[in-house]
Short mmCIF file of C-alpha atoms and ligand atoms in Angstrom, two decimals:
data_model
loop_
_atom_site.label_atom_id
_atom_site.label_comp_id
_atom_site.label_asym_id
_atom_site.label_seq_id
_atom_site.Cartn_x
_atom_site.Cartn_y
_atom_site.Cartn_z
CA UNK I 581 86.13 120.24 106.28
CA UNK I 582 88.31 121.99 108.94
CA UNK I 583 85.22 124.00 110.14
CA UNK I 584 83.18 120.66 109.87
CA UNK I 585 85.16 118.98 112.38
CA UNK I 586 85.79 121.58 114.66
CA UNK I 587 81.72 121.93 115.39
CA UNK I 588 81.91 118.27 115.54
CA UNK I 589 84.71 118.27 118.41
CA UNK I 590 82.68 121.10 119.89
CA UNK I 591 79.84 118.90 120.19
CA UNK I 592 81.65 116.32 122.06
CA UNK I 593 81.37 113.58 118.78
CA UNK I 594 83.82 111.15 118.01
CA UNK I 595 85.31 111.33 114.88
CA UNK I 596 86.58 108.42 112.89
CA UNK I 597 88.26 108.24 109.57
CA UNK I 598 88.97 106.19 107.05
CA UNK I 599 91.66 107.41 104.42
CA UNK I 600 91.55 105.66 101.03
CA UNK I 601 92.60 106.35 97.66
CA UNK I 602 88.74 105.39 96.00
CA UNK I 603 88.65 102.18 93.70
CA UNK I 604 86.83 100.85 97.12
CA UNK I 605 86.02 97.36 97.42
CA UNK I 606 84.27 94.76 100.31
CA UNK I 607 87.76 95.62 102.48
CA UNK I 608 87.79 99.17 102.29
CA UNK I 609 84.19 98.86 103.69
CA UNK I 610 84.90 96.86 105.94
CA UNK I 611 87.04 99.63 107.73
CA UNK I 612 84.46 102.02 106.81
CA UNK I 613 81.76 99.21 109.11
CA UNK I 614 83.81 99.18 111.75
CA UNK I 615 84.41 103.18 111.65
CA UNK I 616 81.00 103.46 112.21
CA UNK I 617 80.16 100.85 114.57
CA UNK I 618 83.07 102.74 116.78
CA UNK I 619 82.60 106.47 116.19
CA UNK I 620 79.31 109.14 116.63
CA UNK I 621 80.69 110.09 112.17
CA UNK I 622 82.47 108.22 110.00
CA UNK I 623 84.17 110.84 107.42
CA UNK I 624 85.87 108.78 104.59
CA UNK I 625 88.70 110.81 102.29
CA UNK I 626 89.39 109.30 98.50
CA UNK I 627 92.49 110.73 97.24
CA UNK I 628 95.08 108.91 94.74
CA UNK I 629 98.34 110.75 96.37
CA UNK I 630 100.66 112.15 93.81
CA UNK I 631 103.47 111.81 96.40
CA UNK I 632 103.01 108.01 97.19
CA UNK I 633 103.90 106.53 93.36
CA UNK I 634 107.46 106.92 92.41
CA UNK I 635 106.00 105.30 88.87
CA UNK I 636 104.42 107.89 86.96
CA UNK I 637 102.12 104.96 84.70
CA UNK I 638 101.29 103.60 87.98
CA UNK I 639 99.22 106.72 89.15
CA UNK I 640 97.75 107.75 85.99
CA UNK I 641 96.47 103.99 85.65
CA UNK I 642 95.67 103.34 88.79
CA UNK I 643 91.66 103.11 88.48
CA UNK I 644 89.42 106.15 89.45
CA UNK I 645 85.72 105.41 90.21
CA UNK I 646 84.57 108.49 92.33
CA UNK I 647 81.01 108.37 91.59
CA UNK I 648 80.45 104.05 92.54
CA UNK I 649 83.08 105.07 95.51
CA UNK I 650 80.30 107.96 96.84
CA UNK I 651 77.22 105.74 95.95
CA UNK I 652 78.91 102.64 97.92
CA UNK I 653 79.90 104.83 100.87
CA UNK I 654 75.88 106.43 101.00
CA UNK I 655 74.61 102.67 101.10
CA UNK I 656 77.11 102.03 103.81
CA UNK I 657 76.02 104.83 105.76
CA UNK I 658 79.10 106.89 106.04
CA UNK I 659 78.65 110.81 107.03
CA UNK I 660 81.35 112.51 105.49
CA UNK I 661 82.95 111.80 101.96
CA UNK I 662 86.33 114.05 101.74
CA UNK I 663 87.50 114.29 98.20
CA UNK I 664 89.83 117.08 97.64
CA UNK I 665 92.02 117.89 94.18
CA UNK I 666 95.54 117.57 94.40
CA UNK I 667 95.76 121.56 94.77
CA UNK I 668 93.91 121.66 97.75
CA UNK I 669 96.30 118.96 99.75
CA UNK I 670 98.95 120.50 98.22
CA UNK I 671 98.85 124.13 97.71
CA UNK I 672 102.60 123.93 97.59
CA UNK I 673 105.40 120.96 97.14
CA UNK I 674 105.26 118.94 100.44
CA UNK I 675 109.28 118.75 100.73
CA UNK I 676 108.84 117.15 104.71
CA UNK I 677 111.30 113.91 104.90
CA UNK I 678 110.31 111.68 107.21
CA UNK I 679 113.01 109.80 108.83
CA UNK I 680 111.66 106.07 109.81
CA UNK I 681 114.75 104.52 110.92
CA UNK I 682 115.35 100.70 109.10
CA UNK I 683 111.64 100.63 108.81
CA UNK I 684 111.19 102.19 105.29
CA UNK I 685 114.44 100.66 103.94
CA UNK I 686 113.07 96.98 103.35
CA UNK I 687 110.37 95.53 101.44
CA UNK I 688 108.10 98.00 100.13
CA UNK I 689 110.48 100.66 100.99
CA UNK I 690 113.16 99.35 99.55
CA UNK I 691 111.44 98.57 96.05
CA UNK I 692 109.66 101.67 96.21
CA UNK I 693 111.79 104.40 97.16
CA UNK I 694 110.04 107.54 98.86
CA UNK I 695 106.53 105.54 98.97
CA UNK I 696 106.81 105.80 102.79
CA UNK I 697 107.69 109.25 102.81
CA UNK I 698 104.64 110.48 100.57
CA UNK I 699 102.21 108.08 102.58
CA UNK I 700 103.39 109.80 105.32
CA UNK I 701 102.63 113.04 104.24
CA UNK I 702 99.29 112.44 103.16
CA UNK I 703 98.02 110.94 106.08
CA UNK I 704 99.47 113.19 108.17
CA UNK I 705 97.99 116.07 106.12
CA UNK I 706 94.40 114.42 106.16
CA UNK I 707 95.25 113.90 110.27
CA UNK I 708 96.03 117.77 110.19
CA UNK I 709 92.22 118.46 108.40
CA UNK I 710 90.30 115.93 109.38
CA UNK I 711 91.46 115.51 113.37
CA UNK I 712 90.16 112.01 114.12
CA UNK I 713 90.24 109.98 117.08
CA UNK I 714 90.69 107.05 115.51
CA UNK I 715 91.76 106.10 111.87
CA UNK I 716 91.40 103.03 110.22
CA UNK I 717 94.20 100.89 108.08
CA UNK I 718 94.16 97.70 106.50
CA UNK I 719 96.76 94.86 107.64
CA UNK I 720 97.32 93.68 103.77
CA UNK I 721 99.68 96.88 103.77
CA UNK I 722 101.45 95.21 106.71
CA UNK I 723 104.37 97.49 106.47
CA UNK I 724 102.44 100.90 105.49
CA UNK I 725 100.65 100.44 109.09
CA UNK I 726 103.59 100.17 110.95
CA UNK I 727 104.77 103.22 109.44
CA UNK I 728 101.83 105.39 110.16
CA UNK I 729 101.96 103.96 113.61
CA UNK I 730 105.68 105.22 113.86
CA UNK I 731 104.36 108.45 112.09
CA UNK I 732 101.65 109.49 114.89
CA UNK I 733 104.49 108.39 117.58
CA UNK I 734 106.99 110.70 116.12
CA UNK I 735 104.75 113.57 115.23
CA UNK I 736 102.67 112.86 118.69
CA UNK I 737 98.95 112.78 117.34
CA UNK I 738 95.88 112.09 119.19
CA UNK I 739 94.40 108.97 117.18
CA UNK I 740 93.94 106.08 117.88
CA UNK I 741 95.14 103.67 115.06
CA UNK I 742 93.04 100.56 114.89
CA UNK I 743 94.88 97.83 112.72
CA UNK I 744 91.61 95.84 110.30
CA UNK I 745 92.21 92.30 108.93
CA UNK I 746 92.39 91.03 105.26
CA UNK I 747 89.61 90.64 103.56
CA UNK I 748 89.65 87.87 100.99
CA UNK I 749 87.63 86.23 98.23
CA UNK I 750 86.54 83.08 98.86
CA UNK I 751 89.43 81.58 96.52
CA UNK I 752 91.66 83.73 99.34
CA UNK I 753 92.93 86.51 96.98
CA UNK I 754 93.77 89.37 98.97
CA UNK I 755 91.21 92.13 98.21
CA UNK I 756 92.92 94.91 96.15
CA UNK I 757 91.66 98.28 93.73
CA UNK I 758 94.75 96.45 91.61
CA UNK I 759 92.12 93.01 90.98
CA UNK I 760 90.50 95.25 89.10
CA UNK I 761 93.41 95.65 86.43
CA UNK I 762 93.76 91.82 86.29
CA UNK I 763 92.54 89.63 82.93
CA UNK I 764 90.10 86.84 84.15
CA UNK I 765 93.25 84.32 83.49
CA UNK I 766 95.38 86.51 85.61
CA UNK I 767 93.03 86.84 88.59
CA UNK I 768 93.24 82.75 88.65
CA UNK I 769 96.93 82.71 88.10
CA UNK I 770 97.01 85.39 91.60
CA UNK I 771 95.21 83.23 93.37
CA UNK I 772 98.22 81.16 93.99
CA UNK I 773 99.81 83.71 96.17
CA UNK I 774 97.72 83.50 99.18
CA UNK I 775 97.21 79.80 98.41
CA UNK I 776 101.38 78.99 98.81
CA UNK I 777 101.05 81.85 101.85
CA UNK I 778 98.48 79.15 103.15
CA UNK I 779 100.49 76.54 102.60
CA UNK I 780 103.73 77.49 103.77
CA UNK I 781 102.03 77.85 107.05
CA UNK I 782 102.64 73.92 107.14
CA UNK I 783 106.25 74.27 105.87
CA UNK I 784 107.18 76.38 108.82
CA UNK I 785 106.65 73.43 111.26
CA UNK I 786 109.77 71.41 109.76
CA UNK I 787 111.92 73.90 107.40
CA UNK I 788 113.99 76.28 108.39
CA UNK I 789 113.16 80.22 107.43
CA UNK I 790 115.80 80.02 104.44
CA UNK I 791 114.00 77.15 103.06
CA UNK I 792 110.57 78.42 103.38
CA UNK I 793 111.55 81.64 101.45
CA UNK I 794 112.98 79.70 98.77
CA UNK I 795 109.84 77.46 98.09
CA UNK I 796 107.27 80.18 98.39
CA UNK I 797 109.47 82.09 95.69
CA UNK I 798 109.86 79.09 93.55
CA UNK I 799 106.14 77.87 93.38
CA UNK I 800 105.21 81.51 92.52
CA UNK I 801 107.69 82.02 90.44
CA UNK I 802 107.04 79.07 88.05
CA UNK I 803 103.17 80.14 87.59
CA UNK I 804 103.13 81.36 83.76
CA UNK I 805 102.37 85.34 84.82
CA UNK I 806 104.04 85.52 87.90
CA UNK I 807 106.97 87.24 89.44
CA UNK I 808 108.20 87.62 93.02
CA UNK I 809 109.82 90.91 93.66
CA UNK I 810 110.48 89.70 97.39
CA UNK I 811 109.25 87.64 99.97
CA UNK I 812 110.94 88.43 103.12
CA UNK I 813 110.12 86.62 106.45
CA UNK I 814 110.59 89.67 108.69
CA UNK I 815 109.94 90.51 113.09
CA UNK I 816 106.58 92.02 112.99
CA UNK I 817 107.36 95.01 115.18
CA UNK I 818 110.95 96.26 113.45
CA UNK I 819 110.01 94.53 110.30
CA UNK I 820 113.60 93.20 110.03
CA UNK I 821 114.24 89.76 108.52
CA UNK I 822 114.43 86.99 110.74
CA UNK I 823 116.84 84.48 110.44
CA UNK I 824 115.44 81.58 112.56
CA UNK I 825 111.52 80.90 113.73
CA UNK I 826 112.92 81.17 117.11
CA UNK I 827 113.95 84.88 116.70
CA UNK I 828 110.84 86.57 117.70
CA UNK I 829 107.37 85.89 118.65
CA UNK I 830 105.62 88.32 116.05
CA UNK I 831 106.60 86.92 112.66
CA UNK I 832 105.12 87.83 109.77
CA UNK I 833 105.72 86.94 105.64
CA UNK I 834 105.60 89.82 103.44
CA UNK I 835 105.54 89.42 99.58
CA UNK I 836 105.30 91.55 96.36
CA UNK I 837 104.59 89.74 93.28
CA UNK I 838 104.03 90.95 89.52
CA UNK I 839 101.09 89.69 87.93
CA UNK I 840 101.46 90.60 84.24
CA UNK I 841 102.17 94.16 84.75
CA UNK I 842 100.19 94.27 87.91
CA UNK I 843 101.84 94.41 91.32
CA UNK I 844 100.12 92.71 94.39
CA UNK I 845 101.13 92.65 98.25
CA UNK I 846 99.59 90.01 100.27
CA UNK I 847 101.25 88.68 103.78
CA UNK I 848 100.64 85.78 106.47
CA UNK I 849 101.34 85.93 110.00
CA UNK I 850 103.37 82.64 110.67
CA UNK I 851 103.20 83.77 115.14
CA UNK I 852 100.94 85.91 116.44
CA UNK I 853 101.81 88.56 119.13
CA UNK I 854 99.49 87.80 122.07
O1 LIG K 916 96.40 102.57 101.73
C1 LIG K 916 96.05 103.50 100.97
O2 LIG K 916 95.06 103.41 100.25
C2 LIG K 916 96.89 104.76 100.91
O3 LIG K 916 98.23 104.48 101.06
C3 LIG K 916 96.44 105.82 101.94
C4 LIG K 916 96.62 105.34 103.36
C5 LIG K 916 94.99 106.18 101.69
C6 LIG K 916 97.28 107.10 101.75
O4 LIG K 916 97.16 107.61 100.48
#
């Protein structure tokens, strides 16, 4: 891979990357379109990280599909498929600690201690192989781009991060290699996340941020399978709750809910930064 690149770079192509952990559906491809709309090769890694799951059942069920990934990725007409072992990234313990500041401690961070910090070390491992000049990420991990954005500012890489949109179904669940794990009673019982997102959109304009929280938590809450872990109405730079609409201009709602056993992320941008 290293030698790969490095003729690459010699040869004065742009390299762009999209890191993914396989299971890939219509929005991992749709960072892998727009890698190769913007780049001379598109290299794509798929590797589940070890580091990233501080719940052991959660990485050995979380699905593997490595064949349908590769045939999906040839259709799209990617260049490079990286798919190393777990020995290969890792040839030793990564012990590296990352120190984000408050903006591992909430949400995602919070519920999922060291998440951040193994993220971290992947990508910047797979930034360390596969050098690109710009890298793709997903905005339904709101908080996992901001990180990796902090990451390359700290560690002072070379790539360009380019933020994608959700991609939904038409019903507006959030795309996710999770769905998968979802009974067909489930998957319309999830659909109610993005839906109350939606409509809390129209709550905004006459409750206060207190209120809003409350109601998105208690709609979900009272659908038969799921469970809010949070919902936290948060700036969308420092990620830091807000306690009033009129305390920043970049406001975004971040939730984790259980569905069944299952654990889905979706968020809504209530103000856009301009
Ligand atoms: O978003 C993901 O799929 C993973 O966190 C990533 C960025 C591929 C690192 O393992």
């Amino acid at each position: 891979m290293r030698d790969m690149v490095s003729s690459l770079h010699q040869n004065a192509k742009s390299v762009g990357f999209v890191p993914t952990m396989g299971a890939l559906h219509q929005g991992h491809l749709s960072l892998v379109k727009q890698c190769i709309a913007d780049n001379d090769i598109c290299i794509v890694s798929i590797f589940v990280n070890p580091t990233q799951f501080n719940n052991k059942e959660d990485l050995d069920k979380y699905p593997r599909t490595l064949e349908r990934d590769c045939q999906y990725l040839e259709e799209a007409g990617v260049n490079i498929v990286f798919a190393p072992t777990v020995e290969e990234i890792y040839p030793e313990p990564d012990t590296r600690q990352f120190d984000f500041g408050q903006l591992d401690k909430v949400m995602e961070g919070e519920h999922r201690p060291g998440h951040f910090n193994g993220v971290a070390q992947v990508v910047s491992r797979l930034f360390d192989i596969v050098k690109p000049d710009r890298a793709y990420f997903g905005q339904k991990d709101f908080q996992q781009l901001a990180i990796i954005r902090e990451m390359v500012r700290q560690l002072n890489l070379k790539v360009e991060i380019v933020p994608m949109p959700i991609v939904r179904e038409p019903s507006g669940l959030a795309l996710s290699s999770r769905n998968e794990r979802l009974n067909s009673e489930q998957k319309e019982e999830a659909v109610n996340i993005s839906k109350v997102l939606f409509e809390s959109k129209e709550w905004m304009k006459s409750e206060s941020v207190d209120t809003v929280i409350r109601k998105v938590t208690e709609k979900l809450d009272a659908v038969k399978d799921l469970r809010v872990e949070y919902y936290e109405i948060v700036d969308g730079n420092t990620l830091q709750s807000i306690a009033d609409w009129k305390d920043s201009e970049y406001i975004v709602g971040c939730i984790a809910v259980f569905c069944g056993e299952v654990r889905l992320i979706d968020n809504i941008v209530y103000k856009a930064n301009s």
